[in-house]
Short mmCIF file of C-alpha atoms in Angstrom, two decimals:
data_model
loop_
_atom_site.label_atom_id
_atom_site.label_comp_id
_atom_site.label_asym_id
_atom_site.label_seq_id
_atom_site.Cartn_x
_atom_site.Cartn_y
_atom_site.Cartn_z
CA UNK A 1 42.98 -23.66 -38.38
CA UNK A 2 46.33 -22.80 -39.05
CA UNK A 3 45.55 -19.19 -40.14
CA UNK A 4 43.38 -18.92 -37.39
CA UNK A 5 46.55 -19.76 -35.03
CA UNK A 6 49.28 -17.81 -37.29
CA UNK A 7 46.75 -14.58 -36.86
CA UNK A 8 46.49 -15.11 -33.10
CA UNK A 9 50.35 -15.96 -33.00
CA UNK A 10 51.27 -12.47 -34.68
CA UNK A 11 48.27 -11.14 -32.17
CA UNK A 12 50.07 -12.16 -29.45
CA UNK A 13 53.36 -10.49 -30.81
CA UNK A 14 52.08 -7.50 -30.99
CA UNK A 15 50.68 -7.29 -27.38
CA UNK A 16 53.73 -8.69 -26.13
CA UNK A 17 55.54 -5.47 -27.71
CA UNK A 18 53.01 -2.88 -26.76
CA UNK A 19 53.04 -4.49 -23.09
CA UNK A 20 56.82 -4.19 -22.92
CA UNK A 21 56.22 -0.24 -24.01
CA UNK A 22 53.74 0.21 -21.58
CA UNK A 23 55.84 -1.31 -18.59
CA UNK A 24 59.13 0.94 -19.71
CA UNK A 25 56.58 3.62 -19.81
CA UNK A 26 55.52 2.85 -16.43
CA UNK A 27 59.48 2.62 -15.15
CA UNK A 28 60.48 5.46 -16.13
CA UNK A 29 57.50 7.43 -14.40
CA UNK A 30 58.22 5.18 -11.15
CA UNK A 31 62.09 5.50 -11.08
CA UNK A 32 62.44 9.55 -12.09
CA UNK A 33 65.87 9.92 -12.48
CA UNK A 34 67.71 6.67 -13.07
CA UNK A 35 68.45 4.97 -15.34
CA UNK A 36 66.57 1.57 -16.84
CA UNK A 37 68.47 -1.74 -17.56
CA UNK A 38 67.05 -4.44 -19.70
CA UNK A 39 67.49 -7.04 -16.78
CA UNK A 40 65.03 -4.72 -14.67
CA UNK A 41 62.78 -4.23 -17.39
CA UNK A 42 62.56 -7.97 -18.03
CA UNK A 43 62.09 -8.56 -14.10
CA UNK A 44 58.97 -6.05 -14.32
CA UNK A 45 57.41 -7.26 -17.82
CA UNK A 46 57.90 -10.81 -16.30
CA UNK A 47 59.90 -12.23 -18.73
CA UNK A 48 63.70 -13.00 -19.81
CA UNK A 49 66.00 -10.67 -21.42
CA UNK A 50 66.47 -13.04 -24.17
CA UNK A 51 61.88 -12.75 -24.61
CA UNK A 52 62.80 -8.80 -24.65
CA UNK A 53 65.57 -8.73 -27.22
CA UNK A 54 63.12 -11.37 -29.66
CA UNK A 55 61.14 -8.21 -29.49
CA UNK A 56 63.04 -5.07 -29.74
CA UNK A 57 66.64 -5.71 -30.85
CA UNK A 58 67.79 -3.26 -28.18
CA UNK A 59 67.26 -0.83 -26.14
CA UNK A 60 67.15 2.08 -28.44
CA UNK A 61 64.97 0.49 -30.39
CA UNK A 62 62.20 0.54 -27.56
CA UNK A 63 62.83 4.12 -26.84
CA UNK A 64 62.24 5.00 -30.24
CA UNK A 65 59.06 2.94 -30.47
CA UNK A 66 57.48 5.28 -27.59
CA UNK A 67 59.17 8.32 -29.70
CA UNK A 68 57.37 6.91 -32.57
CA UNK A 69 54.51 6.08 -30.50
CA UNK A 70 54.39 10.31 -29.13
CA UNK A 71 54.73 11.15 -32.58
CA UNK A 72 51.91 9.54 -34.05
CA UNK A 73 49.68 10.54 -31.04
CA UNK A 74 50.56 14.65 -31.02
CA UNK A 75 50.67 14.98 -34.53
CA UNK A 76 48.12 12.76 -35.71
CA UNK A 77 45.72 14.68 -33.19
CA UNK A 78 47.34 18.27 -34.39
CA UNK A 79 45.90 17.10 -38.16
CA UNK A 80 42.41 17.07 -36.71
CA UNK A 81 42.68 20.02 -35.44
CA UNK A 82 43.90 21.29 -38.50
CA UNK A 83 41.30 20.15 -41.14
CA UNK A 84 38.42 21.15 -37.68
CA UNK A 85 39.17 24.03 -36.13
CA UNK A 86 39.18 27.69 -37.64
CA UNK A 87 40.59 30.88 -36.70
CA UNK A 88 44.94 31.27 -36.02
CA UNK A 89 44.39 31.71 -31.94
CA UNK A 90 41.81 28.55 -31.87
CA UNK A 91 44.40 26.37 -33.95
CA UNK A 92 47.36 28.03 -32.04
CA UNK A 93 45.91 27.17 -28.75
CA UNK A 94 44.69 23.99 -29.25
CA UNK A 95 48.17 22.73 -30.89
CA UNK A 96 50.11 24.02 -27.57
CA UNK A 97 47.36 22.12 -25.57
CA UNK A 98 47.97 18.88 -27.13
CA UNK A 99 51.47 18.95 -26.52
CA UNK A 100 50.60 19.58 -22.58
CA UNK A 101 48.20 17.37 -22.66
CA UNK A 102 50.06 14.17 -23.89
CA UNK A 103 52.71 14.72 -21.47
CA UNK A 104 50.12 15.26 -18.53
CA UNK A 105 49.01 11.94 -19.56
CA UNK A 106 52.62 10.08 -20.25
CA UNK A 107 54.89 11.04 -17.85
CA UNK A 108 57.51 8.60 -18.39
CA UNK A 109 57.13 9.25 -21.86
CA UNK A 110 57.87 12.74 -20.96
CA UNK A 111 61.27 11.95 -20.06
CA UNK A 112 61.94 10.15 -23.15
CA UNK A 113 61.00 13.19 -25.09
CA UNK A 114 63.11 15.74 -22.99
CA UNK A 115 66.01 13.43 -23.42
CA UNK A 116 65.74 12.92 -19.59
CA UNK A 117 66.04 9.21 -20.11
CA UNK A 118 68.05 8.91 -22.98
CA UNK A 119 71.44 9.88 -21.47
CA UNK A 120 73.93 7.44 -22.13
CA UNK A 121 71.64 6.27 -25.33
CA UNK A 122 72.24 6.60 -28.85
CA UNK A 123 72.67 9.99 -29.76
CA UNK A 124 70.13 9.15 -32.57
CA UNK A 125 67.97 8.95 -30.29
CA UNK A 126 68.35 12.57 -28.92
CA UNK A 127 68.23 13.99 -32.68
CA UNK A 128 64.99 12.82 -32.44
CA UNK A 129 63.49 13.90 -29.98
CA UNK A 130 64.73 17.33 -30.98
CA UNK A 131 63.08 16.77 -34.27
CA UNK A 132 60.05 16.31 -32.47
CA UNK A 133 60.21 19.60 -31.24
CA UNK A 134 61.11 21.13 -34.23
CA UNK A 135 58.30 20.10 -36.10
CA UNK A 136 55.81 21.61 -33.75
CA UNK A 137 57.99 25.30 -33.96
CA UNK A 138 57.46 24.65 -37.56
CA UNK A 139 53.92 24.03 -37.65
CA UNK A 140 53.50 26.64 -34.88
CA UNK A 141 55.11 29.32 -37.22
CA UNK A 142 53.17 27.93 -40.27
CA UNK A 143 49.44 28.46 -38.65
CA UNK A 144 50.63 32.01 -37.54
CA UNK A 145 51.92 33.19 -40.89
CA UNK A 146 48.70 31.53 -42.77
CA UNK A 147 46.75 33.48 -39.92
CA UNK A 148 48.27 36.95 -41.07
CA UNK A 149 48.06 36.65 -44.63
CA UNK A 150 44.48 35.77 -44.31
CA UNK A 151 44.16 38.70 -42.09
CA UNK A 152 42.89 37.40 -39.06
CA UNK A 153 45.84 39.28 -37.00
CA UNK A 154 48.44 41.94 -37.43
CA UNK A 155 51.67 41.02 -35.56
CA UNK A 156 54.21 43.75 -35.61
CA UNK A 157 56.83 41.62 -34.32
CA UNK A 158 58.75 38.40 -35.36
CA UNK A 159 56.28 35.30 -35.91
CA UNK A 160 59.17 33.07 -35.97
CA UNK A 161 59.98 33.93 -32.93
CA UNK A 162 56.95 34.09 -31.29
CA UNK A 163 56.39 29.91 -32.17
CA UNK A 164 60.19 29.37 -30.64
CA UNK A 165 58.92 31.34 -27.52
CA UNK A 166 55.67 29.64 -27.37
CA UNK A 167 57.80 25.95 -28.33
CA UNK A 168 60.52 27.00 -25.51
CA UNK A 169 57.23 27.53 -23.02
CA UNK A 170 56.11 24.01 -23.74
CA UNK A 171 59.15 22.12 -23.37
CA UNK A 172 59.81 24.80 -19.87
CA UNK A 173 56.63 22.88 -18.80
CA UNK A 174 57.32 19.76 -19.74
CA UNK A 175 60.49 19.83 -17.80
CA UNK A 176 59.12 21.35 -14.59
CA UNK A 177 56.57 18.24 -14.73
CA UNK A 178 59.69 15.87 -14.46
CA UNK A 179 61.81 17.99 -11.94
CA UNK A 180 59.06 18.46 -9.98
CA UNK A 181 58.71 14.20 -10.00
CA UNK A 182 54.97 14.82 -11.92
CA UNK A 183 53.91 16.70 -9.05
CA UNK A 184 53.29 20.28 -11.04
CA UNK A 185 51.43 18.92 -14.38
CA UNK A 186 52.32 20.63 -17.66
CA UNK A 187 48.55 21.49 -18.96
CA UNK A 188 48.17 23.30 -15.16
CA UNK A 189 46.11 26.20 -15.42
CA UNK A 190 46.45 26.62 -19.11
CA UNK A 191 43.79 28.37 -20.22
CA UNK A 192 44.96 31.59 -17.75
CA UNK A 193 48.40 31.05 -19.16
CA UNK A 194 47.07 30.83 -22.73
CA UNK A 195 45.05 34.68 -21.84
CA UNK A 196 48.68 36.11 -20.78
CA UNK A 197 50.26 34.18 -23.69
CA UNK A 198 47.69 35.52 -26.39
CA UNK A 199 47.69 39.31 -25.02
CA UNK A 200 51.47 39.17 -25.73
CA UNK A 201 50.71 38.37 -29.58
CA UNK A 202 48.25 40.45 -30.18
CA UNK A 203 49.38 43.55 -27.91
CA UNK A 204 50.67 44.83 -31.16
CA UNK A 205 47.72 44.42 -33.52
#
């Protein structure tokens, strides 16, 4: 009985925390633009500030949660993809996609991740997100340089920059989808801009 109620107890934490994620998710893709207080949160997740803060010590804290949370979704689905899929234009593609993707389907998270809704946040909080970027360049550059010396492409030009160009092109998306208020979505006719995007790597070859 009383294990039985401490696991529901510790159930019931962790719902309470995802539901508070969900709702700032959900603010943040309702009120483009502004700002979001803990007092409005609260009011929307239908409970005090005080509940909030027994939750996520501040703020920051909840906006890395849903950094954490965009982390473990991209790059945990960019392993699978890694250990599935063959060929350097297959793994290429499919990495980009994800990215798009995830955004398509978290808009408010979106914002978090272009720093959109962080101003006037912890500036830790901005070095991470810019990490998060980072680390796809890097694993961008990584699949194309594995992809020559296997030989499955010749690229005459800079692989380096080619992942920074193709990185730069995802977050260009990304922040059309929020300027545009999530009217233009960032996976939008992707595979016609993957054909134009490919040609341009392997034009060379």
């Amino acid at each position: 009985m009383s294990s039985n109620g401490s696991t529901q107890g510790k159930a019931s934490k962790i719902n309470r925390k995802e539901q508070i994620l969900q709702v700032l998710a959900m603010e943040l893709e309702r009120n483009p633009g502004e700002r979001i207080t803990t007092a409005g949160l609260a009011r929307a997740v239908g409970v005090s500030e005080a509940a909030l803060y027994r939750h996520f010590p501040s703020k920051a804290k909840m906006f890395e949660a849903l950094i954490e949370f965009s982390e473990e979704s991209v790059f945990g689905l960019i392993n699978k993809v890694l250990a599935e899929q063959d060929g350097v234009f297959a793994q290429v593609e499919r990495i980009t996609a994800i990215v798009l993707g995830f955004s398509a389907k978290n808009p408010g998270i979106t914002r978090v991740l272009l720093g959109d809704a962080l101003i006037g946040e912890h500036e830790r909080l901005l070095k991470r997100t810019d990490q998060f970027f980072q680390r796809i360049e890097t694993q961008l550059r990584q699949v194309l340089r594995e992809g020559e010396l296997k030989g499955q492409f010749h690229y005459q030009g800079n692989i380096g920059y080619f992942a920074e160009i193709l990185t730069s092109f995802m977050e260009g998306q990304l922040s059309r989808y929020v300027r545009t208020r999530f009217a233009r979505k960032p996976d939008e006719n992707w595979p016609l801009k993957w054909l134009f995007l490919v040609k341009s790597l392997t034009a060379d070859s």
